[in-house]
Coordinates of N, CA and C in Angstrom, one line a residue:
Chain A
D4 N 4.8 -13.2 9.9 CA 5.1 -11.5 10.0 C 6.5 -11.8 8.8
G5 N 5.5 -10.1 8.0 CA 6.3 -9.9 7.3 C 7.5 -9.1 7.3
G6 N 8.4 -9.3 7.0 CA 10.1 -8.6 7.2 C 10.8 -9.3 6.0
I7 N 12.4 -8.3 6.5 CA 13.2 -8.5 5.9 C 14.2 -9.2 6.6
T8 N 14.9 -10.1 6.0 CA 16.0 -11.1 7.0 C 17.4 -11.2 6.3
Q9 N 18.6 -11.0 6.5 CA 19.4 -10.7 6.4 C 20.8 -11.9 7.4
S10 N 21.7 -12.5 6.3 CA 22.1 -13.4 6.8 C 23.8 -13.3 6.1
P11 N 24.7 -13.7 6.8 CA 24.3 -13.6 8.4 C 24.8 -12.3 9.0
K12 N 24.4 -12.3 10.2 CA 24.6 -11.2 11.3 C 26.1 -10.9 11.6
Y13 N 26.7 -11.9 11.3 CA 27.9 -11.1 11.8 C 28.9 -12.4 9.9
L14 N 29.7 -11.9 9.6 CA 30.9 -12.3 8.5 C 32.1 -12.1 8.2
F15 N 33.3 -13.1 8.6 CA 34.3 -13.0 8.6 C 34.9 -13.0 7.2
R16 N 36.0 -12.6 6.5 CA 36.5 -12.6 5.5 C 38.2 -12.9 5.2
K17 N 38.8 -13.2 4.3 CA 39.8 -13.2 4.2 C 40.4 -11.7 3.2
E18 N 41.5 -11.1 3.3 CA 41.1 -10.4 1.8 C 41.4 -11.1 1.1
G19 N 40.9 -10.4 -0.3 CA 41.2 -11.5 -1.7 C 40.2 -12.4 -1.9
Q20 N 39.0 -12.4 -0.7 CA 37.9 -13.4 -1.0 C 36.6 -12.6 -1.4
N21 N 35.5 -12.6 -2.5 CA 34.8 -12.8 -2.5 C 33.5 -12.9 -1.5
V22 N 32.8 -12.1 -1.3 CA 31.7 -12.9 -0.4 C 30.2 -12.0 -0.5
T23 N 29.5 -13.1 -0.3 CA 28.1 -12.7 -0.8 C 27.1 -12.5 0.6
L24 N 26.3 -11.2 0.8 CA 25.7 -11.2 1.5 C 23.9 -11.4 1.2
S25 N 23.4 -12.0 2.0 CA 21.7 -12.2 1.3 C 20.9 -11.2 1.9
C26 N 19.8 -11.1 1.4 CA 18.7 -10.1 1.6 C 17.4 -11.2 1.2
E27 N 16.3 -11.4 1.9 CA 15.2 -12.0 1.1 C 14.2 -11.4 2.2
Q28 N 13.3 -10.8 1.4 CA 11.7 -10.2 2.0 C 10.3 -10.6 1.3
N29 N 9.9 -10.4 2.2 CA 8.4 -11.4 2.3 C 7.0 -10.4 2.1
L30 N 7.6 -9.1 2.4 CA 6.7 -7.6 2.3 C 6.2 -7.6 0.3
N31 N 6.4 -8.3 -0.4 CA 5.9 -7.7 -1.7 C 6.0 -6.7 -2.0
H32 N 7.2 -6.2 -2.2 CA 7.6 -4.9 -2.3 C 8.5 -5.4 -3.4
D33 N 8.2 -3.8 -4.6 CA 9.0 -4.1 -6.1 C 10.7 -3.4 -6.0
A34 N 11.1 -2.6 -5.2 CA 12.2 -2.0 -5.1 C 13.2 -2.2 -3.5
M35 N 14.3 -2.6 -3.7 CA 14.8 -2.8 -3.2 C 16.6 -2.8 -3.2
Y36 N 17.0 -2.1 -2.2 CA 18.2 -1.1 -1.7 C 19.3 -2.3 -0.9
W37 N 20.5 -1.5 -1.6 CA 21.7 -2.1 -0.6 C 22.5 -0.9 0.1
Y38 N 22.5 -0.6 1.1 CA 23.5 0.3 1.9 C 24.7 0.0 2.6
R39 N 25.9 0.5 2.5 CA 26.7 0.5 3.3 C 27.0 1.9 4.5
Q40 N 27.2 1.6 6.2 CA 27.3 1.9 6.8 C 28.6 2.1 7.3
D41 N 29.5 3.1 7.5 CA 30.2 3.4 8.1 C 30.8 4.2 9.4
P42 N 31.1 3.8 10.9 CA 31.0 4.3 12.0 C 31.0 5.8 11.6
G43 N 30.6 6.6 12.1 CA 29.7 7.6 12.2 C 29.4 8.5 11.1
Q44 N 29.2 7.9 10.1 CA 28.7 8.3 8.8 C 27.0 7.7 8.5
G45 N 26.5 8.6 7.5 CA 25.0 8.0 7.4 C 25.3 7.1 6.4
L46 N 24.4 6.4 5.8 CA 24.0 5.5 4.8 C 24.4 6.0 3.5
R47 N 25.3 5.3 2.5 CA 25.9 5.1 1.5 C 24.9 4.0 0.5
L48 N 24.4 4.6 -0.4 CA 23.9 3.2 -1.2 C 24.7 3.0 -2.5
I49 N 24.7 1.8 -2.5 CA 25.6 0.9 -2.9 C 24.7 0.5 -4.6
Y50 N 23.6 0.1 -4.6 CA 22.7 -0.6 -5.5 C 21.6 -0.7 -5.2
Y51 N 20.6 -0.1 -6.6 CA 19.3 -0.2 -5.6 C 18.2 -1.3 -7.4
S52 N 17.1 -1.9 -6.8 CA 16.5 -2.4 -7.9 C 15.2 -2.0 -7.9
Q53 N 14.1 -1.6 -9.1 CA 12.8 -1.1 -8.9 C 12.4 -2.4 -9.4
I54 N 12.7 -3.6 -9.9 CA 12.4 -4.1 -10.5 C 12.9 -5.6 -10.7
V55 N 12.1 -7.0 -10.9 CA 13.0 -7.8 -10.8 C 13.7 -7.8 -12.4
N56 N 14.9 -8.7 -12.3 CA 16.0 -8.2 -13.6 C 16.1 -7.0 -13.5
D57 N 16.0 -6.2 -13.0 CA 17.0 -5.1 -13.1 C 17.3 -4.3 -12.1
F58 N 18.6 -3.6 -12.2 CA 19.1 -3.0 -10.8 C 20.3 -1.7 -11.5
Q59 N 20.4 -0.7 -10.8 CA 21.2 0.3 -11.2 C 22.0 1.0 -10.2
K60 N 23.4 1.2 -11.0 CA 24.2 1.7 -9.4 C 23.7 2.5 -8.3
G61 N 24.5 2.6 -7.4 CA 24.2 4.2 -6.4 C 25.2 5.0 -7.1
D62 N 25.3 5.2 -5.1 CA 27.1 6.0 -5.2 C 28.3 5.7 -5.2
I63 N 28.0 4.5 -4.5 CA 29.5 3.7 -4.4 C 29.5 2.4 -4.5
A64 N 29.4 2.1 -5.7 CA 29.0 0.7 -6.2 C 30.3 0.1 -6.8
E65 N 31.0 0.4 -7.0 CA 32.8 -0.1 -7.4 C 33.1 -0.7 -6.5
G66 N 33.2 -2.2 -6.7 CA 33.7 -3.3 -6.2 C 32.4 -4.3 -5.9
Y67 N 31.4 -3.9 -6.1 CA 30.0 -4.6 -5.7 C 29.2 -5.3 -6.8
S68 N 28.9 -6.0 -6.5 CA 28.0 -6.5 -7.8 C 26.5 -7.2 -7.0
V69 N 25.3 -7.1 -7.8 CA 24.4 -7.7 -7.3 C 23.4 -8.3 -8.3
S70 N 22.3 -9.0 -8.2 CA 21.6 -9.8 -8.8 C 19.9 -9.7 -8.2
R71 N 19.1 -9.8 -9.3 CA 17.7 -9.5 -8.4 C 16.8 -10.9 -10.0
E72 N 16.9 -12.0 -9.1 CA 16.5 -12.7 -10.4 C 15.0 -13.3 -9.9
K73 N 14.8 -13.1 -8.3 CA 13.5 -12.8 -8.0 C 13.2 -11.8 -7.2
K74 N 11.5 -11.4 -7.1 CA 11.4 -10.4 -6.4 C 11.7 -10.4 -4.7
E75 N 11.7 -11.4 -4.4 CA 11.8 -11.6 -3.1 C 13.7 -11.5 -2.5
S76 N 14.7 -11.5 -3.4 CA 15.6 -11.4 -3.0 C 16.4 -10.6 -3.9
F77 N 17.8 -10.3 -3.5 CA 18.9 -9.1 -3.6 C 19.8 -9.4 -3.1
P78 N 20.8 -10.7 -3.3 CA 22.3 -10.5 -2.8 C 23.4 -9.6 -3.4
L79 N 24.0 -9.4 -2.3 CA 25.4 -8.3 -2.3 C 26.4 -9.1 -2.8
T80 N 27.1 -9.0 -3.4 CA 28.3 -10.0 -3.3 C 29.7 -8.7 -3.4
V81 N 30.4 -8.5 -2.2 CA 31.5 -8.0 -2.3 C 32.9 -8.3 -2.7
T82 N 33.3 -8.2 -3.8 CA 34.1 -8.3 -4.9 C 35.8 -8.2 -4.2
S83 N 36.8 -8.8 -4.5 CA 38.1 -8.3 -3.5 C 38.6 -6.9 -4.3
A84 N 37.7 -6.5 -5.4 CA 38.1 -5.4 -5.9 C 37.7 -4.0 -5.1
Q85 N 36.7 -4.5 -4.0 CA 36.3 -3.1 -2.8 C 37.8 -3.1 -2.1
K86 N 38.3 -1.8 -1.9 CA 39.3 -1.2 -1.4 C 38.8 -1.8 0.1
N87 N 37.8 -1.3 0.7 CA 38.0 -1.3 2.0 C 36.6 -1.8 2.3
P88 N 36.1 -3.2 2.4 CA 34.9 -3.5 2.6 C 34.8 -3.5 3.9
T89 N 35.1 -3.9 5.2 CA 34.9 -4.0 6.3 C 33.7 -2.6 6.2
A90 N 32.6 -3.1 6.9 CA 31.5 -2.3 6.8 C 30.0 -3.1 7.5
F91 N 29.1 -2.3 8.1 CA 28.1 -2.7 8.2 C 27.0 -2.4 7.0
Y92 N 26.6 -3.3 6.4 CA 25.8 -3.5 5.5 C 24.3 -3.6 5.7
L93 N 23.5 -2.8 5.2 CA 22.0 -2.9 5.5 C 21.2 -2.8 4.0
C94 N 20.4 -3.8 3.9 CA 19.5 -4.1 3.0 C 18.1 -3.6 3.1
A95 N 17.2 -3.0 2.6 CA 15.8 -2.1 2.8 C 15.0 -3.0 1.3
S96 N 13.9 -2.3 1.7 CA 12.9 -2.5 0.6 C 11.8 -1.3 0.8
S97 N 11.0 -1.4 -0.6 CA 10.1 -0.2 -0.7 C 8.6 -1.2 -1.7
M98 N 7.8 0.0 -1.1 CA 6.5 -0.4 -1.9 C 6.9 -0.6 -3.2
G99 N 7.0 1.1 -3.6 CA 7.2 1.0 -5.2 C 8.7 2.5 -4.7
T100 N 8.3 3.0 -6.1 CA 9.6 3.9 -6.4 C 9.4 5.7 -6.2
G101 N 7.9 5.8 -5.8 CA 7.0 7.2 -5.8 C 8.1 7.7 -4.7
E102 N 7.9 8.9 -4.6 CA 8.7 9.6 -3.2 C 8.5 9.4 -2.3
S103 N 7.2 9.3 -2.2 CA 6.5 9.2 -0.6 C 6.8 8.2 0.3
Y104 N 7.4 7.0 -0.6 CA 7.3 5.7 0.2 C 8.6 5.1 0.7
E105 N 8.4 5.3 2.1 CA 9.3 4.7 2.8 C 9.6 3.4 3.1
Q106 N 11.6 3.2 3.1 CA 11.9 1.9 2.9 C 12.1 1.4 4.5
Y107 N 11.8 -0.1 4.1 CA 12.0 -0.8 5.7 C 13.3 -1.3 5.3
F108 N 13.8 -2.1 6.5 CA 15.5 -2.3 6.7 C 15.3 -3.4 7.2
G109 N 16.2 -4.3 6.5 CA 16.9 -5.4 7.5 C 17.3 -5.6 8.8
P110 N 18.1 -6.5 9.4 CA 18.6 -6.2 10.9 C 20.2 -6.0 10.0
G111 N 20.8 -6.3 9.3 CA 22.0 -5.6 8.5 C 23.0 -7.1 9.3
T112 N 24.2 -7.1 7.9 CA 25.3 -7.9 8.2 C 26.7 -6.9 8.7
R113 N 27.5 -7.3 9.9 CA 28.5 -6.9 9.9 C 29.5 -7.3 8.8
L114 N 30.2 -7.6 8.6 CA 31.5 -7.7 7.3 C 32.6 -7.2 8.0
T115 N 33.5 -8.3 8.3 CA 34.9 -7.5 8.7 C 35.5 -8.6 7.7
V116 N 37.2 -8.0 7.1 CA 37.7 -8.4 5.9 C 39.1 -8.4 7.2
T117 N 39.8 -9.3 7.2 CA 41.1 -8.8 7.3 C 42.1 -9.6 6.6
Chain B
A4 N 19.3 19.8 -6.3 CA 19.5 18.6 -6.1 C 19.3 19.1 -4.4
Q5 N 19.4 17.5 -3.7 CA 18.4 17.4 -2.2 C 19.5 17.3 -1.2
S6 N 19.7 17.2 -0.3 CA 20.4 16.9 0.3 C 19.6 17.4 2.2
V7 N 20.5 17.1 3.0 CA 19.9 16.9 4.4 C 21.3 17.4 5.6
T8 N 21.1 17.8 6.4 CA 22.1 18.2 7.4 C 21.1 18.0 8.8
Q9 N 21.8 17.2 9.6 CA 21.3 17.6 10.9 C 22.9 17.9 11.9
L10 N 22.3 18.7 12.8 CA 23.1 19.6 13.4 C 23.3 18.8 14.9
G11 N 24.9 18.5 15.1 CA 24.8 17.7 16.2 C 25.3 16.4 16.1
S12 N 26.4 15.8 15.9 CA 26.5 14.3 15.7 C 26.1 13.8 17.4
H13 N 26.2 14.7 17.9 CA 26.1 13.7 19.5 C 25.3 14.8 20.5
V14 N 24.1 14.1 21.1 CA 23.4 15.0 22.2 C 22.5 13.9 23.3
S15 N 23.0 15.1 24.2 CA 22.8 14.3 25.5 C 21.7 14.7 26.6
V16 N 20.8 14.1 26.8 CA 19.6 15.0 27.6 C 19.2 13.9 29.3
S17 N 18.9 14.9 29.6 CA 18.6 14.1 31.2 C 17.0 13.3 30.9
E18 N 17.4 11.8 31.7 CA 15.4 11.3 31.6 C 14.5 12.3 32.2
G19 N 13.6 12.4 31.1 CA 12.6 13.5 31.2 C 12.4 15.1 30.6
A20 N 13.6 14.5 30.4 CA 14.1 16.0 29.6 C 13.4 16.0 28.0
L21 N 13.1 17.1 27.7 CA 12.8 17.4 26.6 C 14.0 17.0 25.1
V22 N 13.6 16.3 24.3 CA 14.3 15.8 23.2 C 14.2 16.4 22.2
L23 N 15.2 17.3 21.5 CA 15.6 17.9 20.1 C 16.2 17.3 19.7
L24 N 16.0 16.7 18.4 CA 17.3 16.7 17.4 C 17.0 17.5 16.3
R25 N 18.1 18.2 15.3 CA 17.4 19.0 14.8 C 18.0 18.5 12.9
C26 N 17.4 19.1 12.2 CA 17.6 18.4 11.0 C 17.3 19.5 10.0
N27 N 17.9 19.7 9.0 CA 17.4 20.9 7.9 C 18.1 20.4 6.8
Y28 N 17.0 20.6 5.4 CA 16.9 20.1 4.2 C 17.4 21.2 3.5
S29 N 17.8 20.5 1.8 CA 17.4 21.8 0.8 C 17.4 20.5 -0.3
S30 N 15.9 21.4 -0.8 CA 15.7 20.9 -2.1 C 14.9 21.9 -2.7
S31 N 14.7 21.7 -4.4 CA 14.2 22.8 -5.1 C 13.0 22.4 -5.2
V32 N 12.2 21.2 -4.7 CA 11.3 21.2 -4.9 C 10.4 20.6 -4.0
P33 N 8.7 20.3 -3.5 CA 8.5 20.2 -2.4 C 9.5 18.8 -1.6
P34 N 9.6 18.9 -0.4 CA 10.3 17.4 -0.1 C 9.5 16.2 0.7
Y35 N 9.6 15.4 0.5 CA 9.2 14.3 1.5 C 10.3 13.7 2.2
L36 N 10.0 13.7 3.6 CA 11.2 13.9 4.8 C 10.7 12.5 6.0
F37 N 12.3 12.1 6.3 CA 11.9 11.0 7.3 C 12.8 11.1 8.5
W38 N 12.5 10.5 9.2 CA 13.4 10.6 10.8 C 13.4 9.1 10.8
Y39 N 14.2 8.4 11.2 CA 14.9 6.9 11.6 C 15.4 6.9 12.5
V40 N 15.1 5.9 13.1 CA 15.9 5.3 14.8 C 16.5 3.6 14.0
Q41 N 18.4 4.1 14.8 CA 18.9 2.7 14.6 C 19.4 2.2 16.0
Y42 N 18.8 1.3 16.7 CA 19.3 0.9 17.7 C 21.0 0.1 17.2
P43 N 21.6 -0.7 18.5 CA 23.1 -0.7 17.9 C 23.2 -2.0 17.1
N44 N 23.2 -2.0 15.9 CA 24.0 -3.2 15.9 C 22.4 -4.0 15.1
Q45 N 21.5 -2.9 14.7 CA 20.3 -2.8 14.3 C 20.2 -2.5 12.7
G46 N 18.9 -3.2 12.1 CA 18.4 -1.8 11.0 C 18.0 -0.8 11.4
L47 N 17.3 -0.1 10.4 CA 16.3 1.4 10.6 C 15.3 1.5 10.7
Q48 N 14.6 1.8 11.9 CA 13.1 1.6 11.9 C 12.6 3.6 11.6
L49 N 11.3 3.2 10.8 CA 11.0 4.5 10.7 C 10.1 5.0 11.8
L50 N 10.6 6.3 12.1 CA 9.9 7.0 13.5 C 8.5 7.7 12.8
L51 N 8.9 8.6 12.0 CA 7.8 9.1 10.9 C 8.5 9.4 9.8
K52 N 7.0 10.4 9.1 CA 7.7 11.0 7.8 C 6.7 12.0 7.2
Y53 N 7.1 13.2 6.5 CA 6.3 14.1 6.1 C 5.9 14.2 4.7
T54 N 4.4 14.2 4.6 CA 4.1 13.8 2.5 C 3.6 15.2 2.6
S55 N 3.6 16.0 3.2 CA 3.2 17.5 3.0 C 1.1 17.5 3.3
A56 N 1.0 16.2 4.0 CA -0.7 16.5 4.6 C -0.5 16.8 5.8
A57 N 0.6 17.4 6.4 CA 0.3 18.5 7.8 C 1.2 18.7 7.8
T58 N 1.9 20.1 8.3 CA 2.9 20.5 8.8 C 3.6 19.8 10.6
L59 N 2.5 19.3 11.4 CA 3.1 18.7 12.6 C 2.8 16.9 12.4
V60 N 4.4 16.3 12.1 CA 3.9 14.9 12.2 C 4.4 14.1 13.4
K61 N 3.1 13.5 13.8 CA 3.2 12.5 15.1 C 3.4 11.5 14.2
G62 N 4.5 10.9 15.2 CA 5.4 9.3 15.2 C 5.3 8.3 15.9
I63 N 5.8 6.8 16.1 CA 5.8 6.4 16.8 C 6.5 6.7 18.3
N64 N 6.3 6.2 19.5 CA 7.2 6.6 20.9 C 7.1 7.7 21.5
D65 N 6.1 8.5 20.9 CA 5.8 10.2 21.5 C 6.7 10.5 20.5
F66 N 7.2 10.3 19.5 CA 8.3 11.6 19.1 C 7.1 12.3 17.8
E67 N 7.5 13.3 17.7 CA 6.7 14.3 16.4 C 7.7 15.2 16.0
A68 N 7.7 15.6 14.9 CA 8.5 16.7 13.8 C 7.3 17.7 13.4
E69 N 8.4 18.8 13.1 CA 7.3 19.8 12.6 C 8.1 20.3 11.6
F70 N 7.6 19.9 9.9 CA 7.5 20.7 9.2 C 8.1 22.4 8.8
K71 N 8.9 23.4 8.5 CA 8.8 24.7 8.8 C 9.8 24.7 7.4
K72 N 8.8 24.8 6.2 CA 9.2 25.3 5.3 C 10.3 26.5 5.2
S73 N 9.7 27.5 6.0 CA 10.8 29.1 6.2 C 11.9 28.8 6.8
E74 N 12.0 27.9 7.3 CA 13.6 27.7 7.6 C 14.2 26.5 7.4
T75 N 13.6 25.5 6.3 CA 14.0 24.5 5.5 C 14.2 23.8 6.5
S76 N 13.5 23.2 8.1 CA 13.8 22.5 9.1 C 12.6 21.3 8.9
F77 N 12.9 20.3 9.9 CA 12.1 19.3 10.1 C 12.6 18.7 11.3
H78 N 13.0 19.6 12.5 CA 13.3 19.0 13.7 C 12.6 17.9 14.6
L79 N 13.3 16.9 15.1 CA 12.8 16.1 16.0 C 12.1 16.0 17.2
T80 N 11.2 15.9 18.2 CA 11.1 16.3 19.3 C 10.5 15.2 20.1
K81 N 10.7 15.4 21.2 CA 9.6 14.3 22.0 C 9.6 15.4 23.7
P82 N 8.9 15.0 24.2 CA 8.4 15.5 25.7 C 9.4 15.4 26.5
S83 N 9.9 13.8 26.9 CA 9.6 13.5 27.8 C 10.7 12.6 27.5
A84 N 12.6 12.7 27.7 CA 13.3 11.2 27.5 C 13.0 9.9 27.7
H85 N 12.9 9.2 27.5 CA 13.0 7.4 28.2 C 14.7 7.2 27.6
M86 N 15.0 6.1 28.7 CA 16.2 5.3 28.9 C 16.2 4.9 27.0
S87 N 15.0 4.4 27.1 CA 15.0 3.4 26.0 C 15.4 4.0 24.3
D88 N 15.2 5.5 25.0 CA 15.5 6.5 23.3 C 16.8 6.3 22.7
A89 N 17.4 6.0 23.9 CA 19.0 6.4 23.3 C 19.4 5.1 21.9
A90 N 19.8 5.9 21.1 CA 19.6 5.4 19.7 C 20.3 6.4 19.0
E91 N 20.5 5.8 17.6 CA 21.4 6.9 16.7 C 19.5 7.2 16.1
Y92 N 19.5 8.3 15.3 CA 18.7 9.0 15.0 C 19.0 9.4 13.6
F93 N 18.7 9.1 12.4 CA 18.9 9.6 11.1 C 17.5 10.7 10.6
C94 N 17.7 11.5 9.7 CA 17.2 12.2 9.4 C 16.9 12.1 7.6
A95 N 16.3 11.6 6.9 CA 16.8 11.8 5.7 C 15.4 12.6 4.6
V96 N 15.6 12.7 3.4 CA 14.7 13.2 2.5 C 14.9 12.8 1.1
T97 N 13.7 12.5 0.6 CA 13.8 11.9 -1.1 C 14.4 12.5 -1.8
R98 N 15.4 11.5 -2.6 CA 16.2 12.3 -4.0 C 15.4 12.0 -5.2
Y99 N 14.9 12.7 -5.9 CA 14.4 13.1 -7.2 C 15.5 12.4 -8.2
S100 N 14.9 11.6 -8.8 CA 15.7 10.9 -10.2 C 15.1 10.0 -10.9
S101 N 15.7 9.8 -11.5 CA 14.8 8.3 -12.7 C 14.3 7.5 -11.7
A102 N 14.9 7.5 -10.4 CA 14.5 6.2 -9.4 C 14.2 7.0 -8.0
S103 N 13.1 7.0 -7.3 CA 13.4 7.1 -5.9 C 14.2 6.8 -5.0
K104 N 15.0 7.8 -4.7 CA 15.8 6.9 -3.4 C 16.5 8.1 -2.4
I105 N 16.9 7.7 -1.2 CA 16.4 8.5 -0.1 C 17.9 8.9 0.0
I106 N 18.1 10.3 0.6 CA 19.1 10.7 1.4 C 19.3 10.8 2.8
F107 N 20.2 10.2 3.1 CA 20.3 10.4 4.8 C 21.4 11.6 5.0
G108 N 20.8 12.4 6.5 CA 21.7 12.4 7.0 C 22.9 11.7 7.7
S109 N 23.8 12.4 8.6 CA 25.1 11.4 8.8 C 24.7 11.1 10.1
G110 N 23.8 11.5 10.8 CA 23.2 10.7 12.4 C 23.5 11.9 13.3
T111 N 22.4 11.2 14.2 CA 22.8 12.4 15.5 C 22.4 11.5 16.8
R112 N 23.6 10.5 17.3 CA 23.4 10.1 18.4 C 22.6 10.5 19.8
L113 N 22.0 10.0 20.6 CA 21.0 10.4 21.3 C 21.5 9.5 22.4
S114 N 22.1 10.2 23.5 CA 22.2 9.1 24.8 C 21.4 9.9 26.0
I115 N 20.9 9.6 26.9 CA 20.2 9.8 27.9 C 20.9 9.8 29.4
R116 N 20.7 10.8 30.1 CA 21.4 10.3 31.5 C 20.4 10.1 32.5
P117 N 20.6 9.2 33.1 CA 19.5 8.7 34.2 C 19.4 9.8 35.4

C-alpha cells in the first residue's frame, strides 16, 4: 500500500537536545511538507520541498532544519534553538506543486520536550 | 492573499441530525478549496476538494460541500450524523505563491450526541 510513514509515533527528549523526526513516502510524490499542530490551532507550515535537494522555509522555520537527499525521505530536525518544541508534527506530500494538488498526510509524531 | 475562516471551534449534533460546518475563504483569484478530517492522534485525511468543475462537491462518507462565490463560502454538510463522524475538521485554501501551499483554518471539532 502506498502512503506516508512517520516514526516514531511518540518521542520524548530533554531540553537542549536536537531530535530528528522521520518521514518517508512511497507515493512517488515530488513535493513534501512539514507542519506543526498545537492544541486548538490549525496547521502551520515549517518547511517544504518541491524537489530533491531543494527546500524552502515555511511560516515558522526558526529552530528547525530539513534535508531532502532522496525523493522518498524528508526528515525534520528540531534543534535546541526551537523555544517551544512540544507539539504534534505532521508530514505531508503531494504529487506536484500545482494549485489543485491535495496533500496526503502521515500519521504524525507527538514530540514532548521536558 | 488567501485566508480561510472556520466559524465555530466546536459543533455538537445528535446522531442522525444534519451536520453543518462553516468555512469562509478570502482569495483574490479563483480558489481551490479542501476539507480534511482528523481523528484523534492521527494525520489528516482528504474529505473532498473543489477545483471549479462543479459547485457541489461530493466527498467520502456522504459528506458534501457547496462552493458559493457570492458568499465566499464552502460549508461542509452531511445529512445524517454518525457517531464515527466525531473528529476535527479543517477547511483549507490553496495559497498562490512561488510554490503551491495550502492554508488551513483553525479547525472545528465535531461531537456527536447519542
